[in-house]
mmCIF file of C-alpha atoms and ligand atoms in Angstrom:
data_model
loop_
_atom_site.group_PDB
_atom_site.id
_atom_site.type_symbol
_atom_site.label_atom_id
_atom_site.label_comp_id
_atom_site.label_asym_id
_atom_site.label_seq_id
_atom_site.Cartn_x
_atom_site.Cartn_y
_atom_site.Cartn_z
ATOM 1 C CA MET C 5 71.751 108.155 97.741
ATOM 2 C CA ASN C 6 68.042 108.548 96.953
ATOM 3 C CA GLU C 7 66.370 107.680 100.261
ATOM 4 C CA THR C 8 66.961 110.830 102.321
ATOM 5 C CA PRO C 9 65.629 110.276 105.825
ATOM 6 C CA THR C 10 62.843 112.663 106.782
ATOM 7 C CA PRO C 11 63.093 114.652 110.071
ATOM 8 C CA ALA C 12 62.383 111.968 112.574
ATOM 9 C CA SER C 13 58.728 112.555 113.315
ATOM 10 C CA GLY C 14 57.633 110.461 116.257
ATOM 11 C CA ALA C 15 61.167 110.633 117.602
ATOM 12 C CA ASP C 16 61.480 110.294 121.381
ATOM 13 C CA ILE C 17 62.918 113.480 122.879
ATOM 14 C CA LEU C 18 63.904 113.569 126.530
ATOM 15 C CA ILE C 19 63.954 117.070 128.066
ATOM 16 C CA VAL C 20 65.893 117.463 131.310
ATOM 17 C CA GLY C 21 65.083 120.693 133.210
ATOM 18 C CA GLU C 22 63.058 122.193 136.005
ATOM 19 C CA SER C 23 61.853 125.547 134.740
ATOM 20 C CA PRO C 24 58.166 125.546 133.687
ATOM 21 C CA ALA C 25 58.960 128.614 131.541
ATOM 22 C CA LEU C 26 61.249 126.395 129.471
ATOM 23 C CA LEU C 27 59.369 123.109 129.575
ATOM 24 C CA GLU C 28 55.801 124.052 128.792
ATOM 25 C CA PRO C 29 56.274 125.891 125.468
ATOM 26 C CA LEU C 30 58.963 123.432 124.401
ATOM 27 C CA LEU C 31 56.842 120.347 125.064
ATOM 28 C CA SER C 32 53.953 121.923 123.253
ATOM 29 C CA ILE C 33 55.849 122.984 120.094
ATOM 30 C CA LEU C 34 57.613 119.625 119.825
ATOM 31 C CA GLU C 35 54.324 117.748 120.208
ATOM 32 C CA ASN C 36 52.772 119.957 117.537
ATOM 33 C CA GLN C 37 55.568 118.996 115.170
ATOM 34 C CA GLY C 38 54.847 115.280 115.640
ATOM 35 C CA TYR C 39 57.643 114.466 118.072
ATOM 36 C CA ASN C 40 57.177 112.516 121.261
ATOM 37 C CA PRO C 41 58.682 114.724 124.011
ATOM 38 C CA HIS C 42 58.737 113.884 127.703
ATOM 39 C CA SER C 43 60.480 115.658 130.557
ATOM 40 C CA VAL C 44 62.238 114.891 133.818
ATOM 41 C CA SER C 45 63.543 117.427 136.318
ATOM 42 C CA THR C 46 66.629 115.774 137.859
ATOM 43 C CA GLY C 47 69.835 114.125 136.685
ATOM 44 C CA SER C 48 69.134 110.811 138.410
ATOM 45 C CA GLN C 49 65.680 110.629 136.819
ATOM 46 C CA ALA C 50 67.230 111.381 133.449
ATOM 47 C CA LEU C 51 69.745 108.516 133.826
ATOM 48 C CA GLN C 52 66.994 106.144 134.955
ATOM 49 C CA VAL C 53 64.641 106.988 132.091
ATOM 50 C CA ALA C 54 67.453 106.964 129.513
ATOM 51 C CA GLN C 55 68.596 103.498 130.635
ATOM 52 C CA ALA C 56 65.051 102.092 130.619
ATOM 53 C CA LYS C 57 63.971 103.551 127.267
ATOM 54 C CA PRO C 58 66.805 105.272 125.383
ATOM 55 C CA PRO C 59 65.465 108.428 123.683
ATOM 56 C CA ASP C 60 66.428 109.531 120.169
ATOM 57 C CA MET C 61 67.580 112.942 121.413
ATOM 58 C CA ILE C 62 68.143 114.785 124.702
ATOM 59 C CA LEU C 63 67.603 118.496 125.429
ATOM 60 C CA LEU C 64 69.425 119.348 128.621
ATOM 61 C CA ASP C 65 69.429 122.356 130.960
ATOM 62 C CA PRO C 66 72.885 122.251 132.578
ATOM 63 C CA LYS C 67 71.406 123.567 135.823
ATOM 64 C CA VAL C 68 69.843 120.344 137.079
ATOM 65 C CA SER C 69 69.445 120.360 140.844
ATOM 66 C CA ASP C 70 71.061 117.075 141.869
ATOM 67 C CA MET C 71 74.247 117.011 139.734
ATOM 68 C CA ASP C 72 76.490 118.906 137.393
ATOM 69 C CA GLY C 73 74.763 119.097 133.977
ATOM 70 C CA TYR C 74 77.979 118.433 132.024
ATOM 71 C CA GLU C 75 78.774 115.376 134.151
ATOM 72 C CA LEU C 76 75.229 114.181 133.496
ATOM 73 C CA CYS C 77 75.821 114.578 129.759
ATOM 74 C CA ARG C 78 79.032 112.514 130.035
ATOM 75 C CA GLN C 79 77.224 109.742 131.935
ATOM 76 C CA LEU C 80 74.352 109.716 129.464
ATOM 77 C CA LYS C 81 76.778 109.385 126.524
ATOM 78 C CA GLU C 82 78.403 106.405 128.233
ATOM 79 C CA ILE C 83 75.157 104.444 127.932
ATOM 80 C CA PRO C 84 75.842 102.383 124.760
ATOM 81 C CA ALA C 85 72.323 102.867 123.367
ATOM 82 C CA LEU C 86 72.800 106.646 123.606
ATOM 83 C CA ALA C 87 76.174 106.845 121.864
ATOM 84 C CA GLU C 88 74.558 108.199 118.692
ATOM 85 C CA ALA C 89 71.743 110.213 120.362
ATOM 86 C CA PRO C 90 72.384 113.954 119.978
ATOM 87 C CA VAL C 91 72.461 116.014 123.195
ATOM 88 C CA ILE C 92 71.749 119.772 122.975
ATOM 89 C CA PHE C 93 72.231 122.076 125.947
ATOM 90 C CA LEU C 94 69.570 124.715 126.592
ATOM 91 C CA SER C 95 71.462 127.006 128.907
ATOM 92 C CA GLY C 96 71.073 130.290 130.742
ATOM 93 C CA ILE C 97 74.864 130.745 130.756
ATOM 94 C CA ASN C 98 76.330 132.481 127.738
ATOM 95 C CA ASP C 99 79.983 131.818 128.444
ATOM 96 C CA PRO C 100 82.445 130.371 125.892
ATOM 97 C CA VAL C 101 84.132 128.258 128.597
ATOM 98 C CA ASP C 102 80.818 126.594 129.426
ATOM 99 C CA LYS C 103 80.203 125.964 125.737
ATOM 100 C CA VAL C 104 83.600 124.283 125.357
ATOM 101 C CA ILE C 105 82.916 122.091 128.401
ATOM 102 C CA ALA C 106 79.482 121.230 126.998
ATOM 103 C CA PHE C 107 80.889 120.098 123.641
ATOM 104 C CA SER C 108 83.732 118.169 125.263
ATOM 105 C CA SER C 109 81.214 116.327 127.440
ATOM 106 C CA GLY C 110 79.569 114.962 124.271
ATOM 107 C CA ALA C 111 76.949 117.567 123.295
ATOM 108 C CA VAL C 112 76.366 118.516 119.645
ATOM 109 C CA GLY C 113 74.664 121.865 120.318
ATOM 110 C CA TYR C 114 74.464 124.701 122.843
ATOM 111 C CA ILE C 115 71.573 127.190 122.692
ATOM 112 C CA THR C 116 71.519 130.134 125.088
ATOM 113 C CA GLN C 117 68.687 132.103 126.681
ATOM 114 C CA PRO C 118 66.495 133.875 125.795
ATOM 115 C CA PHE C 119 65.279 130.847 123.793
ATOM 116 C CA ASP C 120 63.811 131.236 120.413
ATOM 117 C CA LEU C 121 61.594 128.172 120.066
ATOM 118 C CA LEU C 122 62.001 128.141 116.303
ATOM 119 C CA GLU C 123 65.775 128.038 116.716
ATOM 120 C CA VAL C 124 65.429 125.101 119.123
ATOM 121 C CA LEU C 125 63.131 123.357 116.676
ATOM 122 C CA ALA C 126 65.546 123.895 113.767
ATOM 123 C CA ASN C 127 68.376 122.426 115.867
ATOM 124 C CA VAL C 128 66.274 119.419 116.826
ATOM 125 C CA GLU C 129 65.298 118.774 113.202
ATOM 126 C CA THR C 130 68.849 119.188 111.888
ATOM 127 C CA HIS C 131 70.469 116.911 114.436
ATOM 128 C CA LEU C 132 67.818 114.226 114.092
ATOM 129 C CA ARG C 133 68.202 114.374 110.324
ATOM 130 C CA LEU C 134 71.991 114.106 110.657
ATOM 131 C CA ARG C 135 71.552 111.129 112.947
ATOM 132 C CA SER C 136 69.263 109.388 110.425
ATOM 133 C CA LEU C 137 71.698 110.132 107.607
ATOM 134 C CA LYS C 138 74.572 108.713 109.628
ATOM 135 C CA ALA C 139 72.559 105.584 110.411
ATOM 136 C CA ALA C 140 71.624 105.201 106.725
ATOM 137 C CA LEU C 141 75.295 105.612 105.742
ATOM 138 C CA GLU C 142 76.295 102.962 108.246
ATOM 139 C CA VAL C 143 73.727 100.553 106.807
ATOM 140 C CA LYS C 144 75.024 101.265 103.268
ATOM 141 C CA HIS C 145 78.587 100.783 104.477
ATOM 142 C CA CYS C 146 77.665 97.406 106.001
ATOM 143 C CA GLN C 147 75.871 96.369 102.805
ATOM 144 C CA LEU C 148 78.897 97.387 100.714
ATOM 145 C CA GLN C 149 81.240 95.528 103.030
ATOM 146 C CA GLU C 150 78.998 92.475 102.772
ATOM 147 C CA SER C 151 78.969 92.663 98.934
ATOM 148 C CA HIS C 152 82.726 93.150 98.947
ATOM 149 C CA ASN C 153 83.208 90.052 101.116
ATOM 150 C CA GLN C 154 80.908 88.026 98.877
ATOM 151 C CA LEU C 155 82.814 89.178 95.797
ATOM 152 C CA ARG C 156 86.109 88.224 97.411
ATOM 153 C CA LYS C 157 84.713 84.771 98.218
ATOM 154 C CA LEU C 158 83.473 84.330 94.638
ATOM 155 C CA GLU C 159 86.839 85.474 93.303
ATOM 156 C CA GLU C 160 88.551 82.921 95.501
ATOM 157 C CA ILE C 161 86.256 80.139 94.251
ATOM 158 C CA ARG C 162 86.864 81.222 90.639
ATOM 159 C CA ASP C 163 90.638 81.344 91.149
ATOM 160 C CA ASN C 164 90.667 77.891 92.752
ATOM 161 C CA LEU C 165 88.580 76.504 89.894
ATOM 162 C CA VAL C 166 90.811 78.082 87.250
ATOM 163 C CA HIS C 167 93.858 76.760 89.085
ATOM 164 C CA LEU C 168 92.382 73.262 89.151
ATOM 165 C CA ILE C 169 91.454 73.259 85.446
ATOM 166 C CA VAL C 170 94.725 74.818 84.346
ATOM 167 C CA HIS C 171 96.712 72.408 86.487
ATOM 168 C CA ASP C 172 94.932 69.421 84.923
ATOM 169 C CA MET C 173 95.556 70.822 81.421
ATOM 170 C CA ARG C 174 99.322 70.700 81.818
ATOM 171 C CA SER C 175 99.818 66.895 81.510
ATOM 172 C CA PRO C 176 97.718 66.346 78.340
ATOM 173 C CA LEU C 177 99.282 69.442 76.783
ATOM 174 C CA THR C 178 102.789 68.174 77.484
ATOM 175 C CA ALA C 179 101.795 64.832 75.956
ATOM 176 C CA ILE C 180 100.474 66.601 72.809
ATOM 177 C CA GLN C 181 103.730 68.526 72.550
ATOM 178 C CA GLY C 182 105.756 65.325 72.965
ATOM 179 C CA PHE C 183 103.822 63.500 70.222
ATOM 180 C CA LEU C 184 104.098 66.515 67.907
ATOM 181 C CA ASN C 185 107.869 66.457 68.428
ATOM 182 C CA LEU C 186 107.896 62.744 67.547
ATOM 183 C CA LEU C 187 105.767 63.403 64.464
ATOM 184 C CA GLU C 188 108.184 66.146 63.378
ATOM 185 C CA LYS C 189 110.945 63.572 63.276
ATOM 186 C CA HIS C 190 108.966 61.769 60.542
ATOM 187 C CA ALA C 191 108.119 64.995 58.709
ATOM 188 C CA ALA C 192 110.402 64.064 55.792
ATOM 189 C CA SER C 193 108.090 61.180 54.903
ATOM 190 C CA LEU C 194 105.004 63.414 54.994
ATOM 191 C CA LYS C 195 103.607 65.842 52.469
ATOM 192 C CA PRO C 196 105.233 69.358 52.893
ATOM 193 C CA GLN C 197 101.815 70.714 53.861
ATOM 194 C CA CYS C 198 101.593 68.228 56.743
ATOM 195 C CA ALA C 199 105.030 69.270 58.023
ATOM 196 C CA ASP C 200 103.752 72.874 58.150
ATOM 197 C CA TYR C 201 100.679 71.773 60.094
ATOM 198 C CA ILE C 202 102.931 70.000 62.601
ATOM 199 C CA ARG C 203 105.088 73.118 63.081
ATOM 200 C CA LEU C 204 102.021 75.325 63.578
ATOM 201 C CA SER C 205 100.571 72.851 66.080
ATOM 202 C CA GLN C 206 103.906 72.773 67.904
ATOM 203 C CA ALA C 207 103.946 76.575 68.149
ATOM 204 C CA GLY C 208 100.368 76.510 69.482
ATOM 205 C CA ALA C 209 101.265 73.862 72.060
ATOM 206 C CA VAL C 210 104.298 75.885 73.216
ATOM 207 C CA LYS C 211 102.112 78.989 73.664
ATOM 208 C CA LEU C 212 99.486 77.050 75.609
ATOM 209 C CA ILE C 213 102.058 75.370 77.882
ATOM 210 C CA ASP C 214 103.643 78.787 78.459
ATOM 211 C CA MET C 215 100.270 80.248 79.409
ATOM 212 C CA VAL C 216 99.441 77.348 81.714
ATOM 213 C CA ASN C 217 102.817 77.649 83.465
ATOM 214 C CA SER C 218 102.449 81.432 83.859
ATOM 215 C CA LEU C 219 98.930 81.074 85.286
ATOM 216 C CA LEU C 220 100.049 78.435 87.771
ATOM 217 C CA ASP C 221 103.077 80.508 88.811
ATOM 218 C CA VAL C 222 101.015 83.681 89.221
ATOM 219 C CA SER C 223 98.472 81.904 91.404
ATOM 220 C CA LYS C 224 101.267 80.221 93.414
ATOM 221 C CA MET C 225 102.858 83.628 94.037
ATOM 222 C CA GLU C 226 99.533 85.287 94.850
ATOM 223 C CA SER C 227 98.906 82.723 97.558
ATOM 224 C CA GLY C 228 102.447 83.152 98.902
ATOM 225 C CA GLN C 229 103.331 79.539 98.099
ATOM 226 C CA MET C 230 106.261 80.184 95.755
ATOM 227 C CA GLN C 231 109.489 78.940 97.303
ATOM 228 C CA LEU C 232 112.423 81.319 96.720
ATOM 229 C CA HIS C 233 115.958 79.963 96.356
ATOM 230 C CA PRO C 234 118.128 83.033 96.822
ATOM 231 C CA VAL C 235 121.726 82.781 95.634
ATOM 232 C CA PRO C 236 124.316 85.380 94.556
ATOM 233 C CA CYS C 237 123.475 86.109 90.886
ATOM 234 C CA ASP C 238 125.746 87.716 88.313
ATOM 235 C CA LEU C 239 123.411 90.237 86.685
ATOM 236 C CA GLY C 240 125.603 90.713 83.578
ATOM 237 C CA LYS C 241 125.643 86.952 82.962
ATOM 238 C CA ILE C 242 121.854 86.682 83.345
ATOM 239 C CA ILE C 243 121.309 89.482 80.814
ATOM 240 C CA THR C 244 123.724 87.803 78.353
ATOM 241 C CA ASP C 245 121.835 84.495 78.747
ATOM 242 C CA VAL C 246 118.467 86.223 78.242
ATOM 243 C CA PHE C 247 119.722 87.841 75.013
ATOM 244 C CA ALA C 248 120.933 84.423 73.804
ATOM 245 C CA ASN C 249 117.562 82.808 74.661
ATOM 246 C CA LEU C 250 115.701 85.458 72.670
ATOM 247 C CA ALA C 251 118.083 85.553 69.677
ATOM 248 C CA SER C 252 115.585 83.811 67.390
ATOM 249 C CA LEU C 253 113.002 86.632 67.927
ATOM 250 C CA ARG C 254 115.431 89.485 67.369
ATOM 251 C CA ASP C 255 115.381 90.100 63.569
ATOM 252 C CA LYS C 256 117.383 93.302 63.005
ATOM 253 C CA ARG C 257 116.727 94.771 66.435
ATOM 254 C CA THR C 258 119.629 95.842 68.642
ATOM 255 C CA LEU C 259 119.916 94.166 72.043
ATOM 256 C CA ALA C 260 122.376 96.096 74.198
ATOM 257 C CA SER C 261 123.545 95.693 77.780
ATOM 258 C CA ARG C 262 125.607 98.153 79.750
ATOM 259 C CA VAL C 263 126.085 95.612 82.534
ATOM 260 C CA GLU C 264 129.424 93.829 82.190
ATOM 261 C CA ILE C 265 129.642 90.222 83.391
ATOM 262 C CA GLY C 266 131.069 90.083 86.926
ATOM 263 C CA THR C 267 130.335 93.727 87.850
ATOM 264 C CA ILE C 268 126.999 93.530 89.715
ATOM 265 C CA THR C 269 125.970 90.670 91.988
ATOM 266 C CA VAL C 270 122.475 90.493 93.491
ATOM 267 C CA THR C 271 121.046 87.994 95.941
ATOM 268 C CA ALA C 272 117.955 86.599 94.241
ATOM 269 C CA ASP C 273 116.207 83.491 92.996
ATOM 270 C CA GLU C 274 118.162 83.048 89.766
ATOM 271 C CA GLY C 275 115.338 81.390 87.823
ATOM 272 C CA LEU C 276 112.854 84.098 88.777
ATOM 273 C CA LEU C 277 115.296 86.956 88.117
ATOM 274 C CA THR C 278 116.001 85.502 84.672
ATOM 275 C CA ARG C 279 112.248 85.308 83.968
ATOM 276 C CA ILE C 280 111.667 88.896 85.073
ATOM 277 C CA ILE C 281 114.350 90.216 82.709
ATOM 278 C CA GLN C 282 113.363 87.812 79.918
ATOM 279 C CA ASN C 283 109.683 88.829 80.109
ATOM 280 C CA ILE C 284 110.498 92.533 79.916
ATOM 281 C CA VAL C 285 113.103 92.164 77.144
ATOM 282 C CA SER C 286 110.795 89.892 75.104
ATOM 283 C CA ASN C 287 108.020 92.500 75.460
ATOM 284 C CA GLY C 288 110.580 95.008 74.173
ATOM 285 C CA LEU C 289 111.071 92.785 71.110
ATOM 286 C CA LYS C 290 107.307 92.425 70.666
ATOM 287 C CA TYR C 291 106.589 96.140 70.747
ATOM 288 C CA THR C 292 109.507 97.563 68.703
ATOM 289 C CA SER C 293 110.051 97.687 64.965
ATOM 290 C CA PRO C 294 111.896 94.565 63.630
ATOM 291 C CA ASP C 295 114.287 96.865 61.683
ATOM 292 C CA ARG C 296 114.897 99.783 64.016
ATOM 293 C CA GLY C 297 114.079 98.366 67.439
ATOM 294 C CA VAL C 298 116.604 98.974 70.206
ATOM 295 C CA ILE C 299 116.331 97.349 73.647
ATOM 296 C CA GLU C 300 118.916 98.368 76.197
ATOM 297 C CA VAL C 301 119.485 97.108 79.752
ATOM 298 C CA ILE C 302 121.291 99.180 82.363
ATOM 299 C CA ALA C 303 121.724 98.641 86.095
ATOM 300 C CA GLU C 304 123.249 100.337 89.104
ATOM 301 C CA SER C 305 123.724 99.500 92.763
ATOM 302 C CA ALA C 306 123.541 102.269 95.344
ATOM 303 C CA ASP C 307 122.416 102.621 98.971
ATOM 304 C CA GLY C 308 121.686 98.926 99.399
ATOM 305 C CA LEU C 309 119.469 98.784 96.302
ATOM 306 C CA THR C 310 120.086 97.464 92.786
ATOM 307 C CA THR C 311 118.001 99.145 90.102
ATOM 308 C CA VAL C 312 117.614 97.532 86.678
ATOM 309 C CA ARG C 313 116.215 99.625 83.809
ATOM 310 C CA ILE C 314 115.165 98.134 80.471
ATOM 311 C CA HIS C 315 114.564 100.726 77.806
ATOM 312 C CA ASP C 316 112.983 100.206 74.373
ATOM 313 C CA ASN C 317 112.131 102.554 71.529
ATOM 314 C CA GLY C 318 108.816 100.852 70.760
ATOM 315 C CA VAL C 319 105.155 101.878 70.614
ATOM 316 C CA GLY C 320 105.024 103.132 74.233
ATOM 317 C CA ILE C 321 102.209 102.823 76.758
ATOM 318 C CA PRO C 322 99.543 105.450 77.599
ATOM 319 C CA PRO C 323 99.803 106.626 81.255
ATOM 320 C CA GLN C 324 96.354 105.256 82.217
ATOM 321 C CA PHE C 325 97.703 101.702 81.636
ATOM 322 C CA HIS C 326 100.922 102.059 83.625
ATOM 323 C CA LYS C 327 99.414 100.340 86.664
ATOM 324 C CA VAL C 328 96.952 98.041 84.886
ATOM 325 C CA ILE C 329 99.625 96.165 82.927
ATOM 326 C CA PHE C 330 101.148 94.849 86.167
ATOM 327 C CA GLU C 331 97.814 93.287 87.207
ATOM 328 C CA LYS C 332 96.738 89.787 86.154
ATOM 329 C CA PHE C 333 95.401 89.868 82.558
ATOM 330 C CA GLY C 334 96.114 93.624 82.382
ATOM 331 C CA ARG C 335 96.754 94.806 78.838
ATOM 332 C CA VAL C 336 96.777 98.028 76.855
ATOM 333 C CA GLU C 337 93.537 98.272 74.924
ATOM 334 C CA ALA C 338 94.840 99.788 71.728
ATOM 335 C CA GLU C 339 94.059 98.921 68.106
ATOM 336 C CA ALA C 340 97.777 98.537 67.372
ATOM 337 C CA ASN C 341 98.228 95.958 70.130
ATOM 338 C CA LYS C 342 95.367 93.727 69.029
ATOM 339 C CA GLN C 343 97.479 91.908 66.458
ATOM 340 C CA ARG C 344 100.046 90.886 69.068
ATOM 341 C CA HIS C 345 99.421 87.767 71.126
ATOM 342 C CA SER C 346 99.207 88.742 74.800
ATOM 343 C CA THR C 347 97.685 87.103 77.855
ATOM 344 C CA GLY C 348 98.614 89.906 80.222
ATOM 345 C CA LEU C 349 100.316 87.503 82.637
ATOM 346 C CA GLY C 350 104.014 88.260 82.025
ATOM 347 C CA LEU C 351 104.214 91.593 83.849
ATOM 348 C CA ALA C 352 101.903 90.374 86.650
ATOM 349 C CA LEU C 353 104.387 87.582 87.176
ATOM 350 C CA CYS C 354 107.267 90.117 87.109
ATOM 351 C CA ARG C 355 105.535 92.297 89.728
ATOM 352 C CA LEU C 356 104.820 89.380 92.053
ATOM 353 C CA ALA C 357 108.370 88.039 91.639
ATOM 354 C CA VAL C 358 109.945 91.467 92.298
ATOM 355 C CA GLU C 359 107.695 92.058 95.332
ATOM 356 C CA ALA C 360 108.519 88.574 96.653
ATOM 357 C CA HIS C 361 112.166 89.746 96.638
ATOM 358 C CA GLY C 362 111.176 92.898 98.570
ATOM 359 C CA GLY C 363 111.586 95.166 95.529
ATOM 360 C CA ARG C 364 109.380 97.449 93.443
ATOM 361 C CA ILE C 365 108.595 97.571 89.727
ATOM 362 C CA GLY C 366 107.233 100.254 87.409
ATOM 363 C CA VAL C 367 107.290 101.792 83.965
ATOM 364 C CA GLU C 368 107.939 105.222 82.472
ATOM 365 C CA SER C 369 106.422 105.536 79.030
ATOM 366 C CA GLN C 370 104.487 107.675 76.576
ATOM 367 C CA PRO C 371 102.795 106.473 73.369
ATOM 368 C CA GLY C 372 105.250 106.772 70.500
ATOM 369 C CA SER C 373 108.255 107.439 72.751
ATOM 370 C CA GLY C 374 109.225 103.945 73.869
ATOM 371 C CA SER C 375 109.128 102.530 77.381
ATOM 372 C CA THR C 376 111.502 102.165 80.281
ATOM 373 C CA PHE C 377 110.627 99.336 82.643
ATOM 374 C CA TRP C 378 112.488 99.419 85.957
ATOM 375 C CA PHE C 379 112.667 97.268 89.016
ATOM 376 C CA THR C 380 114.602 97.346 92.257
ATOM 377 C CA LEU C 381 116.051 94.547 94.334
ATOM 378 C CA PRO C 382 117.288 95.168 97.851
ATOM 379 C CA CYS C 383 120.787 93.886 98.611
ATOM 380 C CA GLY C 384 121.130 91.468 101.500
ATOM 381 C CA ALA C 385 119.487 88.293 102.740
ATOM 382 C CA LEU C 386 116.080 87.225 101.435
ATOM 383 C CA PRO C 387 113.439 85.096 103.109
ATOM 384 C CA LYS C 388 113.587 81.506 101.778
ATOM 385 C CA LYS C 389 109.801 81.259 101.871
ATOM 386 C CA GLN C 390 108.054 83.987 99.956
ATOM 387 C CA LYS C 391 105.919 86.282 102.090
ATOM 388 C CA ALA C 392 102.244 86.443 101.110
ATOM 389 C CA PRO C 393 102.070 89.420 98.733
ATOM 390 C CA ARG C 394 99.396 92.098 99.010
ATOM 391 C CA LYS C 395 96.096 90.956 97.550
ATOM 392 C CA PRO C 396 95.081 92.592 94.276
ATOM 393 C CA ARG C 397 91.905 94.753 94.128
ATOM 394 C CA GLU C 398 91.682 95.489 97.844
HETATM 395 P P1 LIG B 430 102.080 89.077 78.007
HETATM 396 O O1 LIG B 430 102.662 88.171 79.026
HETATM 397 O O2 LIG B 430 100.840 88.546 77.404
HETATM 398 O O3 LIG B 430 103.062 89.563 76.993
HETATM 399 P P2 LIG B 430 102.452 91.316 79.717
HETATM 400 O O4 LIG B 430 101.869 91.212 81.071
HETATM 401 O O5 LIG B 430 103.912 91.069 79.565
HETATM 402 O O6 LIG B 430 101.592 90.400 78.777
HETATM 403 O O7 LIG B 430 102.157 92.763 79.155
HETATM 404 C C1 LIG B 430 100.891 93.347 79.394
HETATM 405 C C2 LIG B 430 100.601 94.413 78.369
HETATM 406 O O8 LIG B 430 101.504 95.505 78.561
HETATM 407 C C3 LIG B 430 100.812 94.005 76.934
HETATM 408 O O9 LIG B 430 99.631 93.406 76.425
HETATM 409 C C4 LIG B 430 101.099 95.327 76.249
HETATM 410 O O10 LIG B 430 99.867 95.949 75.968
HETATM 411 C C5 LIG B 430 101.800 96.135 77.327
HETATM 412 N N1 LIG B 430 103.277 96.154 77.181
HETATM 413 C C6 LIG B 430 104.152 95.414 77.878
HETATM 414 N N2 LIG B 430 105.420 95.701 77.528
HETATM 415 C C7 LIG B 430 105.340 96.664 76.603
HETATM 416 C C8 LIG B 430 106.303 97.411 75.859
HETATM 417 N N3 LIG B 430 107.615 97.205 76.012
HETATM 418 N N4 LIG B 430 105.864 98.333 74.979
HETATM 419 C C9 LIG B 430 104.532 98.556 74.829
HETATM 420 N N5 LIG B 430 103.558 97.890 75.494
HETATM 421 C C10 LIG B 430 103.956 96.962 76.366
#
């Protein structure tokens, strides 16, 4: 922070005390320093003056004639406008018990007789400076909060806009895909080059439709609108189906499962559970060598929790990206990954889907040593309607 508040010159200082030996030199030194001191001799006067024109600071002799000085301090601090005004006791009693009572009644300082005026002055300056700093910090905090709220609003507008555009892209894209499929049927009558163009366009359309669907699902889950349909799911069967779905991307990689069909049942939305496992296994295929890649799925159920672990022997992920990759559009920024197509939506979708089931997801990985993605699913009943998940970037 560059604007450090100066000691509050011109600050209003109320002195409560009767002794001329205390008041006269104090008033004079404070005035000389540019403060605006004024004094009263009784507790009731102090309360009256403080209510009418709240001072910036109060110097208080606990021996006021009409009431207990500590009780006076308590009553002064109860005046809302004085909540932040520092109160310092100037006392003839040098007793630790009195000091404790003074601080517990709301004072910030306790100076004992014989008074050293320079010490009093240093205390006044320090506490006024602290008060200004605190006020400046509060202003900054409010400004930050305001900026944060504005950012959140802008983010919401952006997300709604993206959702709208993406949603409207789905129908024309599906139509393009449909016509490309029809064209492919006539590929035999076209030049071989044209058949290639059709296949490439089809692949592009599939990728785009995939991206559109992922974006819509992520935003649906973020807003808590995704409807869950929990049913008993055979984990072994789901893994077998996922491997079959991804067979065309496998090359010479090994896909292994240590989960036999019929051994582990979890209550989950079957479509979502399949997508979670499929996303992680297909990432495994993407980031392992086509010849030596091994992706293995294991699972165990214990203490009311099923844990699924998907291990690969691929490129690995640096620790600083272990959290980022589960956020929307989060990707590892590495040269090696630039050649691979990635939107950074798959794992965000996995995280939201796992959290919607009341589970957790994470990764253990080091560059060059492969990755183990894991997620947990609690056993037992699930809410039909997904709870609103925690908002990202809080
Ligand atoms: P996408 O849906 O585009 O594939 P993901 O959200 O699934 O993106 O993955 C986010 C990023 O996490 C990827 O871009 C990649 O950098 C990293 N990643 C995910 N899985 C693996 C893995 N098995 N090995 C190495 N990096 C991975």
